[in-house]
Tab-separated table of C-alpha atoms in Angstrom:
chain	number	residue	atom	x	y	z
A	1	UNK	CA	-15.467	-45.614	47.940
A	2	UNK	CA	-14.813	-48.929	49.583
A	3	UNK	CA	-15.591	-49.163	53.376
A	4	UNK	CA	-14.009	-51.360	55.697
A	5	UNK	CA	-15.441	-51.627	59.553
A	6	UNK	CA	-13.848	-52.945	62.605
A	7	UNK	CA	-15.637	-54.377	65.682
A	8	UNK	CA	-15.068	-53.514	68.443
A	9	UNK	CA	-13.588	-49.737	68.221
A	10	UNK	CA	-12.490	-50.157	71.815
A	11	UNK	CA	-12.115	-52.850	74.239
A	12	UNK	CA	-10.834	-53.465	77.711
A	13	UNK	CA	-9.875	-56.743	79.071
A	14	UNK	CA	-8.211	-58.473	81.863
A	15	UNK	CA	-4.815	-60.166	81.485
A	16	UNK	CA	-5.213	-64.163	80.565
A	17	UNK	CA	-8.225	-63.629	78.378
A	18	UNK	CA	-8.726	-63.566	74.662
A	19	UNK	CA	-10.008	-61.035	72.503
A	20	UNK	CA	-11.532	-60.999	69.052
A	21	UNK	CA	-11.417	-58.106	66.585
A	22	UNK	CA	-13.556	-58.399	63.438
A	23	UNK	CA	-12.715	-56.913	60.028
A	24	UNK	CA	-15.273	-56.645	57.604
A	25	UNK	CA	-15.194	-55.033	53.956
A	26	UNK	CA	-18.846	-53.826	53.629
A	27	UNK	CA	-19.300	-53.080	49.937
A	28	UNK	CA	-16.698	-55.237	48.078
A	29	UNK	CA	-15.170	-58.733	48.241
A	30	UNK	CA	-11.606	-58.705	49.922
A	31	UNK	CA	-9.325	-61.219	48.521
A	32	UNK	CA	-6.809	-60.398	50.796
A	33	UNK	CA	-7.084	-58.755	54.348
A	34	UNK	CA	-3.696	-57.313	56.169
A	35	UNK	CA	-3.740	-56.623	59.954
A	36	UNK	CA	-1.481	-54.188	61.487
A	37	UNK	CA	-0.298	-52.867	65.117
A	38	UNK	CA	0.196	-49.333	65.828
A	39	UNK	CA	2.058	-48.454	68.727
A	40	UNK	CA	1.458	-44.745	70.099
A	41	UNK	CA	3.387	-42.083	68.067
A	42	UNK	CA	4.271	-44.910	65.925
A	43	UNK	CA	3.939	-46.287	62.346
A	44	UNK	CA	2.172	-49.229	61.372
A	45	UNK	CA	3.727	-52.648	61.809
A	46	UNK	CA	2.384	-55.374	59.520
A	47	UNK	CA	1.513	-58.441	61.641
A	48	UNK	CA	0.189	-60.739	58.837
A	49	UNK	CA	-1.504	-61.169	55.672
A	50	UNK	CA	-4.769	-63.202	55.175
A	51	UNK	CA	-6.376	-64.668	51.955
A	52	UNK	CA	-9.802	-65.964	52.074
A	53	UNK	CA	-9.856	-69.855	52.871
A	54	UNK	CA	-6.199	-70.379	53.529
A	55	UNK	CA	-3.948	-69.980	56.388
A	56	UNK	CA	-2.404	-66.472	57.151
A	57	UNK	CA	1.075	-65.327	56.395
A	58	UNK	CA	2.818	-63.885	59.552
A	59	UNK	CA	5.606	-61.262	59.683
A	60	UNK	CA	8.915	-62.154	61.135
A	61	UNK	CA	8.430	-62.132	65.005
A	62	UNK	CA	4.945	-62.150	65.157
A	63	UNK	CA	3.631	-65.194	67.334
A	64	UNK	CA	1.234	-67.166	64.877
A	65	UNK	CA	-0.146	-68.810	68.142
A	66	UNK	CA	-0.641	-65.570	69.900
A	67	UNK	CA	-2.580	-63.608	67.236
A	68	UNK	CA	-4.746	-66.281	65.530
A	69	UNK	CA	-5.932	-65.189	62.047
A	70	UNK	CA	-9.228	-66.436	60.359
A	71	UNK	CA	-10.200	-65.320	57.217
A	72	UNK	CA	-13.386	-67.233	56.713
A	73	UNK	CA	-14.942	-65.296	53.841
A	74	UNK	CA	-14.328	-62.624	51.312
A	75	UNK	CA	-15.946	-60.087	53.539
A	76	UNK	CA	-14.801	-60.957	56.940
A	77	UNK	CA	-11.350	-61.661	58.828
A	78	UNK	CA	-10.874	-62.025	62.673
A	79	UNK	CA	-7.837	-61.539	64.701
A	80	UNK	CA	-7.928	-63.245	68.100
A	81	UNK	CA	-5.295	-62.056	70.541
A	82	UNK	CA	-4.959	-65.076	72.664
A	83	UNK	CA	-4.320	-64.808	76.523
A	84	UNK	CA	-3.675	-61.214	76.347
A	85	UNK	CA	-1.230	-59.315	78.493
A	86	UNK	CA	-0.586	-55.663	79.110
A	87	UNK	CA	2.243	-55.624	76.378
A	88	UNK	CA	-0.483	-56.533	73.709
A	89	UNK	CA	-2.271	-53.300	74.477
A	90	UNK	CA	-1.861	-51.393	71.229
A	91	UNK	CA	-4.148	-50.038	68.092
A	92	UNK	CA	-4.934	-52.732	65.781
A	93	UNK	CA	-5.861	-51.858	62.184
A	94	UNK	CA	-7.018	-54.081	59.196
A	95	UNK	CA	-7.162	-53.182	55.760
A	96	UNK	CA	-8.756	-54.999	52.766
A	97	UNK	CA	-7.903	-55.460	49.223
A	98	UNK	CA	-9.606	-56.472	45.935
A	99	UNK	CA	-7.784	-57.675	43.154
A	100	UNK	CA	-8.057	-55.997	39.935
A	101	UNK	CA	-6.971	-52.209	40.081
A	102	UNK	CA	-3.112	-51.260	39.697
A	103	UNK	CA	-2.174	-50.698	42.126
A	104	UNK	CA	-4.283	-53.040	44.525
A	105	UNK	CA	-5.766	-50.421	46.800
A	106	UNK	CA	-5.853	-51.199	50.756
A	107	UNK	CA	-8.873	-49.645	52.497
A	108	UNK	CA	-8.316	-49.401	56.007
A	109	UNK	CA	-10.660	-50.038	58.767
A	110	UNK	CA	-11.052	-47.313	61.791
A	111	UNK	CA	-8.920	-49.275	64.246
A	112	UNK	CA	-9.665	-51.260	67.421
A	113	UNK	CA	-8.078	-49.734	70.407
A	114	UNK	CA	-7.296	-52.704	72.926
A	115	UNK	CA	-6.032	-52.051	76.626
A	116	UNK	CA	-5.050	-54.967	78.756
A	117	UNK	CA	-5.181	-54.619	82.371
B	1	UNK	CA	15.818	-54.824	53.991
B	2	UNK	CA	13.349	-52.173	52.809
B	3	UNK	CA	13.156	-48.948	55.040
B	4	UNK	CA	11.184	-45.781	54.620
B	5	UNK	CA	12.049	-42.644	56.704
B	6	UNK	CA	10.494	-39.359	57.215
B	7	UNK	CA	10.817	-36.682	59.788
B	8	UNK	CA	8.396	-36.562	62.839
B	9	UNK	CA	7.030	-33.157	62.934
B	10	UNK	CA	6.021	-30.032	60.540
B	11	UNK	CA	4.568	-27.156	61.599
B	12	UNK	CA	3.008	-24.360	59.134
B	13	UNK	CA	1.173	-21.396	59.191
B	14	UNK	CA	-2.725	-21.808	57.835
B	15	UNK	CA	-2.617	-20.771	54.064
B	16	UNK	CA	0.862	-21.656	53.467
B	17	UNK	CA	2.201	-24.847	51.539
B	18	UNK	CA	3.264	-27.805	53.484
B	19	UNK	CA	5.844	-29.755	52.038
B	20	UNK	CA	6.418	-33.237	53.718
B	21	UNK	CA	9.565	-35.583	52.697
B	22	UNK	CA	10.294	-39.076	52.461
B	23	UNK	CA	13.355	-41.429	51.689
B	24	UNK	CA	13.109	-44.896	51.203
B	25	UNK	CA	15.870	-47.589	50.382
B	26	UNK	CA	14.390	-49.981	47.990
B	27	UNK	CA	15.170	-49.088	44.684
B	28	UNK	CA	12.796	-51.648	43.056
B	29	UNK	CA	9.727	-50.231	44.476
B	30	UNK	CA	6.688	-50.105	42.146
B	31	UNK	CA	4.260	-47.973	43.950
B	32	UNK	CA	4.656	-45.222	46.575
B	33	UNK	CA	1.948	-43.789	48.629
B	34	UNK	CA	0.929	-40.875	50.925
B	35	UNK	CA	-1.730	-41.871	53.690
B	36	UNK	CA	-3.239	-39.516	56.098
B	37	UNK	CA	-4.462	-40.474	59.549
B	38	UNK	CA	-6.428	-38.171	61.731
B	39	UNK	CA	-6.643	-38.731	65.597
B	40	UNK	CA	-8.038	-42.277	66.644
B	41	UNK	CA	-8.817	-43.122	63.070
B	42	UNK	CA	-7.593	-45.518	60.450
B	43	UNK	CA	-5.481	-44.419	57.327
B	44	UNK	CA	-6.942	-42.857	54.375
B	45	UNK	CA	-5.339	-43.255	50.875
B	46	UNK	CA	-4.386	-39.718	49.662
B	47	UNK	CA	-2.651	-40.401	46.862
B	48	UNK	CA	0.059	-42.795	45.128
B	49	UNK	CA	2.671	-42.498	42.202
B	50	UNK	CA	4.251	-45.181	39.958
B	51	UNK	CA	7.547	-45.532	40.344
B	52	UNK	CA	8.244	-44.565	36.542
B	53	UNK	CA	6.420	-40.986	37.012
B	54	UNK	CA	8.033	-37.869	38.337
B	55	UNK	CA	5.178	-36.136	39.159
B	56	UNK	CA	1.477	-36.576	40.354
B	57	UNK	CA	-0.920	-33.532	41.098
B	58	UNK	CA	-4.480	-34.006	42.463
B	59	UNK	CA	-6.282	-30.789	43.565
B	60	UNK	CA	-3.928	-29.219	46.363
B	61	UNK	CA	-1.817	-32.122	46.521
B	62	UNK	CA	1.446	-32.549	44.545
B	63	UNK	CA	3.650	-35.556	44.636
B	64	UNK	CA	7.227	-35.469	43.351
B	65	UNK	CA	9.361	-38.389	43.110
B	66	UNK	CA	12.991	-38.378	42.557
B	67	UNK	CA	13.802	-42.000	41.905
B	68	UNK	CA	17.723	-41.488	41.423
B	69	UNK	CA	17.589	-40.033	45.196
B	70	UNK	CA	15.017	-42.434	46.482
B	71	UNK	CA	12.855	-39.150	47.621
B	72	UNK	CA	9.523	-38.554	47.512
B	73	UNK	CA	7.613	-35.384	48.716
B	74	UNK	CA	4.079	-34.412	49.400
B	75	UNK	CA	3.199	-30.694	48.787
B	76	UNK	CA	-0.191	-29.657	50.238
B	77	UNK	CA	-0.985	-26.057	48.960
B	78	UNK	CA	-2.925	-23.556	50.890
B	79	UNK	CA	-2.775	-25.650	54.025
B	80	UNK	CA	-6.114	-25.570	56.073
B	81	UNK	CA	-6.686	-26.585	59.788
B	82	UNK	CA	-8.585	-29.644	58.263
B	83	UNK	CA	-4.979	-30.900	57.198
B	84	UNK	CA	-3.692	-31.276	60.646
B	85	UNK	CA	-2.994	-34.870	60.768
B	86	UNK	CA	-0.127	-37.625	60.763
B	87	UNK	CA	1.038	-38.497	57.107
B	88	UNK	CA	2.432	-41.802	56.207
B	89	UNK	CA	4.930	-42.307	53.307
B	90	UNK	CA	4.770	-46.123	52.127
B	91	UNK	CA	5.942	-48.052	49.611
B	92	UNK	CA	5.155	-51.606	47.928
B	93	UNK	CA	8.431	-53.446	47.731
B	94	UNK	CA	9.463	-54.532	44.422
B	95	UNK	CA	9.740	-58.283	45.427
B	96	UNK	CA	6.041	-58.098	46.842
B	97	UNK	CA	3.129	-59.737	44.984
B	98	UNK	CA	0.513	-59.444	47.834
B	99	UNK	CA	0.057	-55.521	47.888
B	100	UNK	CA	2.292	-55.626	50.815
B	101	UNK	CA	2.863	-52.101	52.146
B	102	UNK	CA	6.006	-50.811	53.985
B	103	UNK	CA	5.221	-47.524	56.109
B	104	UNK	CA	7.258	-44.556	57.328
B	105	UNK	CA	7.133	-43.226	60.978
B	106	UNK	CA	4.584	-40.867	59.728
B	107	UNK	CA	5.066	-36.928	60.023
B	108	UNK	CA	2.789	-34.965	62.277
B	109	UNK	CA	1.484	-32.010	60.383
B	110	UNK	CA	0.203	-28.994	62.928
B	111	UNK	CA	-1.299	-25.706	61.819
B	112	UNK	CA	-0.753	-22.522	63.363
B	113	UNK	CA	-3.058	-19.649	62.993
């Protein structure tokens, strides 16, 4: 099946610094990538949807200047958490989909655990 | 808006069947899904059902959809210790054209010997 990787898997940073998380589709071209945030023992919250070569669409309540998304190619999307604060600590998961099948199956990455000190 | 609800916990004995239930509010949902998440990992799509279907079976998994009651269930036959995980019910809203998925809160399935 399709594989999506995320890097890094775990990151610890100081408050005020920026952190970049990469999401890659390894064996398929992803027309759309999604970024989710998951709090402990809670569901996934969709943060934004990104299409290659265009600006990301952010969900209501998600600060676009805080969470910068770049979908530079059909296999790579990045999420940068700018000026991170402890409340940004969370599990960030990306998913990727390619157009074609019904439904457009989302393939999920393994997640990145961010801890902001 | 759309909403997907599940019970938070389920405990079953090894070898028994597990039934995880889900209710949703969007009557125009096109697809409904069950995802599995093991500790510290991403999500794995287990199965999905199109909204005009009543039932789908795939090996040990049976999905039942009652569209009138907006109720979805996942039955796992002969539950094994490897089935311990969080199971998320999810739907694609009828208005969505971008594969957007709305997730429930997840049901933590634990297996007792």
